[in-house]
Short mmCIF file of C-alpha atoms in Angstrom, two decimals:
data_model
loop_
_atom_site.label_atom_id
_atom_site.label_comp_id
_atom_site.label_asym_id
_atom_site.label_seq_id
_atom_site.Cartn_x
_atom_site.Cartn_y
_atom_site.Cartn_z
CA MET A 258 -61.77 -24.12 -4.76
CA LEU A 259 -59.89 -26.82 -6.65
CA ARG A 260 -58.37 -24.23 -8.95
CA SER A 261 -57.16 -22.15 -6.06
CA LEU A 262 -55.53 -25.21 -4.45
CA THR A 263 -53.65 -26.16 -7.57
CA ARG A 264 -52.46 -22.58 -8.05
CA ALA A 265 -51.46 -22.25 -4.41
CA SER A 266 -49.43 -25.46 -4.28
CA PRO A 267 -45.97 -25.41 -5.78
CA SER A 268 -46.80 -28.48 -7.81
CA SER A 269 -50.04 -30.17 -8.59
CA SER A 270 -48.39 -33.57 -8.29
CA ALA A 271 -47.97 -32.90 -4.60
CA LEU A 272 -51.74 -32.91 -4.07
CA PHE A 273 -52.90 -35.50 -6.59
CA PRO A 274 -51.45 -38.92 -7.18
CA ARG A 275 -49.91 -39.68 -10.55
CA SER A 276 -52.78 -41.98 -11.56
CA ILE A 277 -55.28 -39.10 -11.37
CA GLN A 278 -53.18 -36.66 -13.35
CA ARG A 279 -53.52 -36.59 -17.07
CA PRO A 280 -50.60 -38.27 -18.87
CA THR A 281 -48.54 -36.03 -21.06
CA ARG A 282 -47.53 -37.34 -24.45
CA PHE A 283 -44.77 -36.01 -26.55
CA VAL A 284 -45.08 -36.59 -30.26
CA LYS A 285 -41.93 -36.65 -32.34
CA PRO A 286 -41.98 -34.57 -35.47
CA ALA A 287 -42.35 -36.56 -38.67
CA ALA A 288 -38.86 -35.61 -39.84
CA ALA A 289 -37.28 -37.19 -36.73
CA CYS A 290 -38.98 -40.54 -37.34
CA GLN A 291 -37.38 -41.07 -40.72
CA TYR A 292 -34.12 -43.01 -40.95
CA SER A 293 -31.06 -41.05 -41.78
CA THR A 294 -29.29 -42.04 -44.97
CA GLN A 295 -26.06 -40.42 -43.84
CA PRO A 296 -23.41 -42.78 -42.43
CA GLN A 297 -23.03 -42.71 -38.71
CA GLN A 298 -20.19 -40.65 -37.40
CA LYS A 299 -17.31 -42.62 -36.04
CA ARG A 300 -15.96 -41.92 -32.60
CA ALA A 301 -13.02 -39.58 -32.60
CA ALA A 302 -10.80 -42.12 -30.81
CA SER A 303 -11.48 -44.85 -33.34
CA ALA A 304 -11.11 -42.67 -36.42
CA HIS A 305 -7.32 -42.43 -36.18
CA ALA A 306 -4.79 -45.24 -36.05
CA ILE A 307 -2.68 -45.63 -32.92
CA SER A 308 0.88 -44.55 -33.58
CA ASN A 309 3.48 -47.23 -34.32
CA PRO A 310 5.91 -46.08 -31.59
CA THR A 311 3.14 -46.61 -29.04
CA LEU A 312 2.63 -50.19 -30.20
CA ALA A 313 6.25 -51.05 -31.04
CA GLY A 314 7.73 -53.65 -28.68
CA ILE A 315 4.51 -53.92 -26.66
CA GLU A 316 5.41 -57.53 -25.82
CA LYS A 317 8.52 -56.38 -23.94
CA ARG A 318 7.04 -53.23 -22.39
CA TRP A 319 3.61 -54.49 -21.29
CA GLU A 320 4.57 -55.89 -17.87
CA ALA A 321 6.55 -52.76 -16.97
CA MET A 322 3.79 -50.33 -17.97
CA PRO A 323 1.70 -48.78 -15.19
CA PRO A 324 -1.84 -50.22 -14.95
CA GLN A 325 -3.45 -46.94 -16.03
CA GLU A 326 -1.34 -46.79 -19.19
CA GLN A 327 -2.16 -50.45 -19.91
CA ALA A 328 -5.88 -49.70 -19.52
CA ASP A 329 -5.66 -46.61 -21.75
CA LEU A 330 -3.86 -48.52 -24.50
CA TRP A 331 -6.31 -51.41 -24.31
CA MET A 332 -9.31 -49.04 -24.46
CA ALA A 333 -7.82 -47.27 -27.48
CA LEU A 334 -7.28 -50.62 -29.20
CA ARG A 335 -10.78 -51.73 -28.27
CA ASP A 336 -12.22 -48.58 -29.81
CA ARG A 337 -10.15 -49.16 -32.96
CA MET A 338 -11.45 -52.73 -33.21
CA HIS A 339 -15.03 -51.44 -33.52
CA VAL A 340 -14.26 -50.23 -37.05
CA ASP A 341 -13.73 -52.49 -40.04
CA TRP A 342 -10.75 -54.75 -39.36
CA HIS A 343 -9.35 -54.04 -42.80
CA GLU A 344 -8.76 -50.47 -41.63
CA LEU A 345 -6.56 -51.62 -38.70
CA THR A 346 -2.83 -51.53 -39.17
CA LEU A 347 -0.79 -54.71 -38.82
CA GLN A 348 0.78 -53.31 -35.63
CA GLU A 349 -2.68 -52.72 -34.11
CA LYS A 350 -3.81 -56.24 -34.96
CA LYS A 351 -0.67 -57.77 -33.46
CA ALA A 352 -0.89 -55.62 -30.32
CA ALA A 353 -4.59 -56.39 -29.80
CA TYR A 354 -3.95 -60.12 -30.20
CA TRP A 355 -0.95 -60.07 -27.86
CA ILE A 356 -2.75 -58.06 -25.16
CA ALA A 357 -5.78 -60.36 -25.33
CA PHE A 358 -4.00 -63.72 -25.59
CA GLY A 359 -0.30 -63.15 -24.88
CA PRO A 360 1.71 -64.81 -22.09
CA HIS A 361 1.37 -62.11 -19.45
CA GLY A 362 -0.48 -61.86 -16.15
CA PRO A 363 -2.15 -65.18 -15.29
CA ARG A 364 -0.99 -66.69 -18.61
CA SER A 365 2.67 -65.86 -18.00
CA LEU A 366 5.21 -68.64 -18.36
CA PRO A 367 6.63 -70.15 -15.16
CA PRO A 368 10.10 -68.99 -14.16
CA PRO A 369 12.97 -71.28 -15.20
CA GLY A 370 13.64 -74.10 -12.74
CA GLU A 371 10.21 -73.96 -11.11
CA GLY A 372 9.47 -77.61 -11.97
CA TRP A 373 12.62 -78.82 -10.21
CA ARG A 374 11.86 -76.61 -7.23
CA ILE A 375 8.38 -78.12 -6.89
CA PHE A 376 9.81 -81.65 -7.28
CA ASN A 377 12.48 -81.01 -4.61
CA LEU A 378 9.98 -79.54 -2.14
CA THR A 379 7.63 -82.49 -2.71
CA MET A 380 10.43 -84.98 -2.06
CA LEU A 381 11.41 -83.00 1.04
CA GLY A 382 7.81 -83.27 2.30
CA VAL A 383 7.72 -87.02 1.62
CA GLY A 384 11.09 -87.48 3.38
CA VAL A 385 10.00 -85.49 6.44
CA SER A 386 6.74 -87.44 6.69
CA PHE A 387 8.70 -90.74 6.42
CA VAL A 388 11.04 -89.65 9.25
CA ILE A 389 8.04 -88.69 11.40
CA PHE A 390 6.46 -92.08 10.63
CA LEU A 391 9.64 -93.90 11.71
CA LEU A 392 9.92 -91.84 14.92
CA ILE A 393 6.34 -92.63 15.87
CA ARG A 394 6.82 -96.29 14.95
CA THR A 395 9.92 -96.66 17.16
CA GLN A 396 8.12 -95.08 20.11
CA ALA A 397 4.92 -97.12 19.73
CA ARG A 398 3.93 -100.04 21.97
CA PRO A 399 4.32 -103.58 20.63
CA ALA A 400 1.49 -105.14 18.67
CA PRO A 401 -1.40 -106.42 20.81
CA GLY A 402 -1.55 -110.10 21.80
CA THR A 403 -4.36 -110.78 19.35
CA MET A 404 -2.16 -109.93 16.35
CA ASN A 405 -0.58 -113.38 15.90
CA LYS A 406 -1.39 -116.42 13.82
CA GLU A 407 -2.33 -118.71 16.71
CA TYR A 408 -4.93 -116.33 18.19
CA GLN A 409 -6.49 -115.67 14.77
CA GLU A 410 -6.73 -119.44 14.05
CA MET A 411 -8.56 -119.86 17.37
CA THR A 412 -10.91 -117.04 16.25
CA ASN A 413 -11.62 -119.01 13.06
CA GLU A 414 -12.51 -122.11 15.12
CA TYR A 415 -14.82 -120.04 17.33
CA LEU A 416 -16.59 -118.58 14.27
CA LYS A 417 -17.08 -122.10 12.83
CA ALA A 418 -18.54 -123.30 16.16
CA GLN A 419 -20.98 -120.35 16.20
CA ASN A 420 -21.88 -120.95 12.51
CA THR A 421 -21.09 -117.33 11.65
CA GLU A 422 -21.56 -116.38 7.98
CA PRO A 423 -22.82 -119.79 6.81
CA ILE A 424 -23.29 -118.71 3.17
CA SER A 425 -19.91 -117.29 2.19
CA GLY A 426 -17.87 -117.01 5.39
CA VAL A 427 -15.63 -119.27 7.48
CA SER A 428 -18.39 -121.72 8.42
CA SER A 429 -19.67 -122.27 4.84
CA GLU A 430 -19.20 -125.63 3.11
CA GLY A 431 -15.92 -125.94 1.21
CA TYR A 432 -14.46 -122.64 2.50
CA LYS A 433 -10.80 -122.35 1.46
CA GLY A 434 -9.89 -118.80 2.54
CA LYS A 435 -7.66 -117.67 5.40
CA GLY A 436 -10.53 -116.42 7.52
CA GLN A 437 -9.27 -114.13 10.27
CA VAL A 438 -5.59 -115.07 9.87
CA GLN A 439 -3.58 -112.06 8.75
CA SER A 440 -0.48 -112.05 10.97
CA GLY A 441 2.59 -114.21 11.27
CA PRO A 442 3.24 -116.70 14.11
CA LYS A 443 3.62 -115.42 17.65
CA GLN A 444 7.11 -114.15 18.38
CA LYS A 445 8.83 -115.76 21.31
CA THR A 446 10.00 -113.33 23.94
CA LYS A 447 13.23 -113.76 25.78
CA ASP A 448 12.63 -114.12 29.52
#
């Protein structure tokens, strides 16, 4: 019955799980296991040098080249760099170095005058913020009544009477600081 089921089903793996089936082993012939003494074949793209007209003036043409052409040239140079570097031409070495490390893309030099432009815009921002500060300051209410020398001296006397901060503060022995005094004398108003 088991034989008829396996012949009737399109695949025996459909009926039996993989763990039950007998593993199949493939043995390589003895000749395939030996190492080849022949040198490996080089890729066709890396076997031939890239033409000099393609690489000539790459520094000037790189930014104007379409991205696909840039990628193709870089891949061709990358394939050439897989061979011995003594086989590379001087033009290929220069082009590979310039594409990898040259001043293009994110490493491009800033346009002329950019430093002055940044300085001028920064000074403009500082000037505008100073004008806004002055406008707010002119429209603000006067300082509160507690922001004068007389009130702050009375606060010092109150703190001494309460013995606040007896170790290093106003009420400590031999204290010589200003305490709470930070403003000038009270301004007299004209009435």
